[in-house]
Amino acid sequence: MEKNEIITLDITDITNEGFGFGKYNGMAVFVPLTAIGDRISAKVVKVNKSYAYAKIEQLLLPSPDRIENNCPAFGKCGGCAFRHISYEAELRAKESFVKDAFVKIGGLNTEFLPIMPSDDIDRYRNKLEMPVGVNAEGEMYCGFYAQRSHRIIPVSDCLLQPEIFSEISRFIVQKAKALKISAYNEERHEGVLRHIYLRKAVNKRDGGLCCVIVAKRNVPEFKRLAREITAQFPEITGVVLNINPERTNVILGEKEILLCGKSEISDEMCGVPVVISPKAFYQVNTKAAEKIYRKAEEFAEIDKPDGKVILDLYCGAGTIGLSMAKKAGKIIGVEVIPEAVENAKANAEKFGISNAEFICADAGEIDKLKLSGKPDVILLDPPRKGCGERTLDFCASLSPARIVMISCNPATAARDCKRLSELGFRVNAVQAFDLFPRTRHVECVILLSRTTQTHIPTSHITHRSI
Ligand code: SAH
């Protein structure tokens, strides 16, 4: 096979990157924006030793999974991977991503429960993060990065976002231009306005946050911009200026200035009132995340009046642990972002919970902590990179009856579950949840139970009450 060669290909599978996949003369060929069942004519764009990339030239025979794409930015913007196939086909693909990861990476044979769909397929996000740039004509615009790039694709109305977010982001760009605020240029590390970040409450009607991320402080125009935003959009209850002067891919900087209103949003998840700061993690598809929390509670089997101790590792603003707190004996939450820990403590108080404590610590060094009880259940909800071995080894050494893992990356979840299976835990069940319809991302919830009695390092546990 050679570059620029035109080949006829049958697409037989979809990779977890969202690429269609077929074999041509024994060679694996990946083609974006194709569907299982497509017969295509494709142009080879890159050839490696055992695989190649191609792009679609002509759809010779369309797959029955195909639907009409309804977003003009699809295929350019790095956000969605599946606007060209039905939601049912997307769910089947995601179910197989999770299964493949556990079988191939984890070598784990277990029960795979059917994937849980999201109620909303579009407009389900409660958070928008849009980079701001300048086009060839020198005009400021906002959009989303192309896949694996920092080229900003202009998007005026993202279908994953509530319409109000599109209105607000368009308004901010228009006002920023009028106020002569410059857009940040990443390559030259010049200019001011970097990102627009919006968040909204879903289960409560109050609470909309607007955060503008800038490269420099002391830009007086932002006070005026904040006033104009809140005058135009009463849904916005606070405007925050976040200052990020670094050359970095990280969106938020350290320093925050409250320009008007409140800096947090107030929402409710699984009946728990939650206050969330801009720097604290908050599940972006609230309704689908509530289904995950309920599944985690079922897996944790805490609905028994025996006062279980739950260690909620990577707890964020405490949402998941607090959703179980009224049925549990004690919740111990651990989280590395100080603002999220403060939110978790305030959320517990607001909920009238006195059996929860939250510790600001790195889960990678959890073995340095003194825990106030021996956990019966450990909840693990790590970021994409998963848990480190040191964390897993320590969790296993605490010998909980159950571990419930929630993961946004099936590959690292499978790797971590494999490790736990070597440490005396059995993977009982895995369920995929679609938290991010139309994108390639998939979440999963895993139940592990202890099969062997391990040595408990009592030196790490104090029995003081909280
Ligand atoms: N369980 C929470 C948050 C899950 S997201 C919820 O459902 O909302 C993962 C969380 O892990 C984030 O809050 C992130 O700040 C935190 N985190 C990332 N690395 C960490 C580490 N090394 N130690 C502790 N927490 C960490």
XYZ file of C-alpha atoms in Angstrom, residues 75-447:
373
model
C -15.281 16.421 11.266
C -13.251 19.594 11.823
C -13.828 20.281 15.528
C -12.233 17.740 17.887
C -15.375 17.434 20.047
C -17.777 14.955 18.440
C -16.820 11.653 16.852
C -20.282 10.209 16.128
C -22.627 12.663 14.456
C -22.802 10.476 11.360
C -24.182 7.311 13.019
C -27.349 6.590 15.011
C -27.239 6.786 18.778
C -27.902 3.028 18.985
C -24.817 2.364 16.840
C -22.774 4.722 19.021
C -23.888 2.869 22.155
C -22.936 -0.487 20.624
C -19.490 0.910 19.753
C -18.950 2.296 23.258
C -20.059 -0.938 24.869
C -17.434 -2.736 22.827
C -14.696 -0.172 23.712
C -15.243 -1.003 27.374
C -15.440 -4.761 26.843
C -12.314 -4.755 24.656
C -10.336 -2.801 27.229
C -11.207 -5.218 30.042
C -10.616 -8.343 27.979
C -7.545 -7.242 25.985
C -5.748 -4.893 28.387
C -6.976 -6.286 31.682
C -7.243 -9.930 30.637
C -10.381 -9.878 32.771
C -13.387 -12.005 32.130
C -16.369 -10.625 33.926
C -20.031 -9.757 33.610
C -20.644 -6.796 31.294
C -23.957 -5.126 32.046
C -25.696 -3.354 29.143
C -24.566 0.213 28.542
C -26.687 2.907 30.193
C -27.609 5.594 27.660
C -27.848 9.314 28.371
C -31.399 10.729 28.386
C -30.207 13.720 26.397
C -28.064 13.206 23.332
C -27.603 16.888 22.545
C -27.347 19.976 24.765
C -26.499 17.852 27.801
C -23.375 19.690 28.983
C -23.421 22.049 31.956
C -19.952 23.405 31.234
C -18.393 25.171 28.258
C -14.703 25.885 27.750
C -14.004 27.790 24.559
C -10.620 29.091 23.433
C -10.528 32.535 21.853
C -8.391 33.342 18.811
C -7.931 35.688 15.884
C -8.765 34.710 12.294
C -6.830 35.562 9.099
C -8.715 38.873 8.857
C -7.519 39.803 12.334
C -10.994 39.340 13.897
C -11.516 37.787 17.300
C -13.583 34.560 17.369
C -14.189 31.588 19.638
C -14.593 27.890 18.919
C -13.074 24.518 19.741
C -9.725 22.970 19.025
C -9.390 20.636 16.049
C -8.475 17.110 17.117
C -4.898 16.832 18.468
C -4.231 20.470 17.591
C -4.551 23.972 18.988
C -6.071 25.322 15.792
C -9.396 26.861 16.789
C -12.342 25.817 14.621
C -15.009 28.546 14.761
C -18.237 27.249 16.307
C -21.174 29.571 16.861
C -23.574 27.019 18.391
C -22.205 23.731 19.729
C -25.007 21.151 19.862
C -23.588 19.575 23.018
C -24.048 22.863 24.878
C -27.211 24.581 26.063
C -28.243 27.333 23.638
C -27.752 30.005 26.283
C -24.004 29.217 26.358
C -23.747 29.945 22.635
C -25.582 33.236 23.131
C -23.310 34.218 26.020
C -20.062 33.296 24.259
C -21.081 35.195 21.113
C -22.015 38.183 23.291
C -18.662 38.109 25.113
C -16.673 38.078 21.854
C -18.758 40.918 20.435
C -18.358 43.022 23.599
C -14.653 42.218 23.927
C -14.138 43.505 20.383
C -16.068 46.696 21.201
C -13.992 47.181 24.349
C -10.797 46.648 22.325
C -9.735 43.665 24.405
C -7.237 41.604 22.413
C -7.371 37.842 21.926
C -4.507 35.796 23.289
C -2.104 34.399 20.708
C -0.723 31.111 21.969
C 2.261 30.935 19.604
C 3.488 34.440 20.313
C 2.286 34.434 23.928
C 0.695 37.859 23.370
C -2.755 39.334 23.876
C -5.252 39.059 26.710
C -8.453 37.004 26.363
C -7.631 33.266 26.401
C -10.762 31.288 27.180
C -14.449 31.657 27.951
C -15.632 29.252 30.643
C -19.331 28.914 31.525
C -21.111 26.675 33.977
C -24.755 26.262 34.897
C -26.870 24.502 37.472
C -29.118 21.801 36.058
C -31.427 20.655 38.854
C -31.794 24.110 40.378
C -32.760 27.138 38.354
C -30.331 29.542 39.964
C -26.618 29.492 39.392
C -24.801 30.352 36.211
C -21.128 31.188 36.303
C -19.153 33.074 33.721
C -15.395 32.930 34.015
C -13.115 34.753 31.596
C -9.543 33.566 31.475
C -6.974 36.211 30.673
C -3.201 36.311 30.291
C -2.742 39.604 32.168
C -4.369 41.235 35.141
C -5.178 44.936 35.507
C -7.328 45.185 32.432
C -10.041 47.606 33.637
C -12.366 46.815 30.697
C -13.275 43.488 32.285
C -15.292 45.143 35.072
C -17.406 46.745 32.376
C -17.651 43.497 30.448
C -18.851 41.720 33.610
C -21.584 44.343 34.158
C -22.733 44.018 30.574
C -22.859 40.210 30.797
C -24.996 40.170 33.951
C -27.275 42.940 32.605
C -27.908 40.933 29.440
C -28.094 37.451 31.014
C -29.828 37.324 34.407
C -29.031 33.557 34.480
C -25.406 34.515 35.190
C -25.116 34.926 38.951
C -21.410 35.656 39.009
C -18.504 36.700 36.811
C -14.947 35.698 37.691
C -11.703 36.818 36.082
C -9.106 34.063 36.111
C -5.528 35.091 35.407
C -3.310 32.623 33.603
C -0.056 34.303 32.511
C 1.733 31.001 31.747
C 2.630 29.385 28.447
C 0.576 26.275 29.130
C -2.198 23.977 27.927
C -3.822 24.174 31.350
C -6.850 26.432 31.014
C -7.206 27.921 34.488
C -4.513 29.959 36.209
C -3.935 30.207 39.953
C -5.322 33.674 40.586
C -9.019 34.525 40.517
C -10.756 37.887 40.916
C -14.494 38.031 41.526
C -15.823 40.780 39.247
C -19.458 40.587 40.352
C -21.973 38.289 42.075
C -20.941 34.875 43.453
C -17.987 32.828 42.330
C -19.705 29.461 42.827
C -22.729 27.809 41.288
C -25.322 26.057 43.443
C -26.944 22.921 42.122
C -28.319 19.646 43.405
C -27.154 16.112 42.605
C -29.055 13.045 43.798
C -30.875 15.375 46.198
C -27.630 16.720 47.698
C -27.248 20.503 47.571
C -23.897 21.275 45.997
C -21.838 24.414 45.720
C -19.080 24.261 43.133
C -16.102 26.628 42.692
C -14.632 27.277 39.241
C -11.579 25.125 40.027
C -13.564 22.200 41.436
C -14.510 19.305 39.177
C -18.215 18.889 38.478
C -19.696 16.134 36.307
C -20.624 17.771 32.974
C -23.725 15.667 32.239
C -25.569 15.975 35.536
C -28.494 13.661 34.796
C -26.320 10.843 33.439
C -23.876 11.263 36.344
C -26.765 10.832 38.793
C -27.401 7.414 37.226
C -23.732 6.558 37.815
C -23.928 7.594 41.456
C -26.998 5.393 41.946
C -25.218 2.458 40.344
C -22.173 3.054 42.527
C -24.434 3.059 45.595
C -26.033 -0.211 44.508
C -22.589 -1.773 43.913
C -21.372 -0.472 47.282
C -24.318 -2.245 48.977
C -24.534 0.421 51.615
C -28.289 0.325 51.834
C -28.063 -1.739 54.980
C -28.233 -0.316 58.476
C -24.769 -1.489 59.501
C -22.980 1.835 59.287
C -20.386 1.202 56.643
C -17.258 3.325 56.398
C -16.756 4.610 52.860
C -13.471 5.990 51.591
C -14.258 8.295 48.654
C -10.946 8.763 46.846
C -10.715 11.525 44.217
C -13.885 12.953 45.745
C -13.987 16.385 44.045
C -16.657 18.485 45.754
C -17.789 15.400 47.673
C -20.855 14.796 45.505
C -20.704 11.018 45.239
C -19.888 10.255 48.880
C -22.490 12.726 50.105
C -25.145 11.085 47.925
C -24.600 7.943 50.060
C -23.866 9.636 53.394
C -27.329 9.280 54.938
C -27.144 5.495 54.592
C -23.483 5.122 55.566
C -21.721 5.093 58.905
C -18.990 7.455 57.830
C -17.620 9.047 54.672
C -13.940 9.920 54.314
C -13.288 11.960 51.172
C -9.817 12.625 49.736
C -9.163 15.196 47.005
C -6.116 17.162 45.822
C -7.735 20.494 44.801
C -8.140 22.658 47.948
C -11.129 24.614 46.553
C -12.985 21.349 45.875
C -12.292 20.153 49.446
C -13.688 23.432 50.805
C -16.775 22.923 48.611
C -17.148 19.347 49.894
C -17.071 20.499 53.534
C -19.623 23.253 52.833
C -21.815 20.812 50.898
C -21.827 18.356 53.816
C -22.814 21.108 56.199
C -25.583 22.361 53.923
C -26.902 18.798 53.632
C -26.906 18.455 57.428
C -24.289 15.669 57.337
C -22.003 15.266 60.325
C -20.549 11.837 59.474
C -18.347 13.043 56.626
C -14.797 14.326 56.675
C -12.822 15.626 53.725
C -9.059 15.648 53.474
C -6.980 17.622 51.002
C -4.269 15.192 49.894
C -2.682 13.556 46.889
C -4.130 10.076 46.366
C -0.657 9.059 45.188
C 0.551 9.557 48.758
C -2.499 8.213 50.531
C -0.310 5.776 52.432
C 1.025 8.780 54.368
C -2.427 9.608 55.758
C -3.929 8.451 59.007
C -7.500 7.460 58.211
C -10.146 7.782 60.903
C -11.638 4.365 60.230
C -11.137 1.152 58.291
C -13.115 1.422 55.062
C -15.663 -1.265 54.203
C -16.021 0.205 50.746
C -13.548 2.256 48.698
C -14.851 4.434 45.890
C -12.216 5.231 43.274
C -13.074 7.951 40.743
C -9.690 8.954 39.296
C -8.880 11.271 36.373
C -8.149 9.795 32.911
C -4.679 8.561 33.808
C -6.177 6.257 36.429
C -4.763 5.378 39.859
C -1.075 4.879 40.506
C 0.146 1.496 41.745
C 1.011 2.961 45.113
C -2.614 4.074 45.555
C -4.000 0.714 44.450
C -1.610 -1.239 46.671
C -2.598 0.834 49.667
C -6.319 0.472 48.928
C -5.914 -3.291 48.663
C -3.961 -3.392 51.915
C -6.910 -1.741 53.702
C -8.827 -4.882 52.783
C -12.245 -3.369 52.029
C -15.029 -5.852 51.229
C -15.728 -3.935 48.037
C -14.099 -1.443 45.716
C -16.293 0.511 43.333
C -14.351 2.174 40.543
C -15.770 4.913 38.347
C -13.646 5.717 35.345
C -13.719 7.949 32.282
C -10.993 5.897 30.622
C -11.687 2.160 30.111
C -8.015 1.475 29.234
C -6.603 2.749 32.540
C -9.577 1.283 34.432
C -8.823 -2.143 32.961
C -5.115 -1.793 33.836
C -5.968 -0.755 37.412
C -8.531 -3.541 37.833
C -5.932 -6.039 36.637
C -3.618 -4.795 39.369
C -6.387 -5.080 41.964
C -7.157 -8.595 40.761
C -3.521 -9.494 41.504
C -3.991 -8.030 44.974
C -6.903 -10.239 46.006
C -9.949 -8.626 44.377
C -12.316 -10.056 41.809
C -13.959 -7.926 39.124
C -17.626 -8.861 39.515
C -19.270 -6.553 37.028
C -18.567 -3.724 34.628
C -21.173 -1.341 33.301
C -20.571 1.310 30.642
C -22.416 4.623 30.987
C -22.734 7.112 28.203
C -21.967 10.430 29.844
C -20.721 12.088 26.688
C -23.023 11.288 23.749
C -21.676 11.994 20.258
C -18.070 12.092 21.542
C -15.676 9.139 21.707
C -15.624 9.242 25.502
C -17.300 6.610 27.654
C -17.509 6.172 31.398
C -17.692 2.888 33.276
C -18.543 1.692 36.768
C -16.855 -1.431 38.092
C -17.592 -3.585 41.101
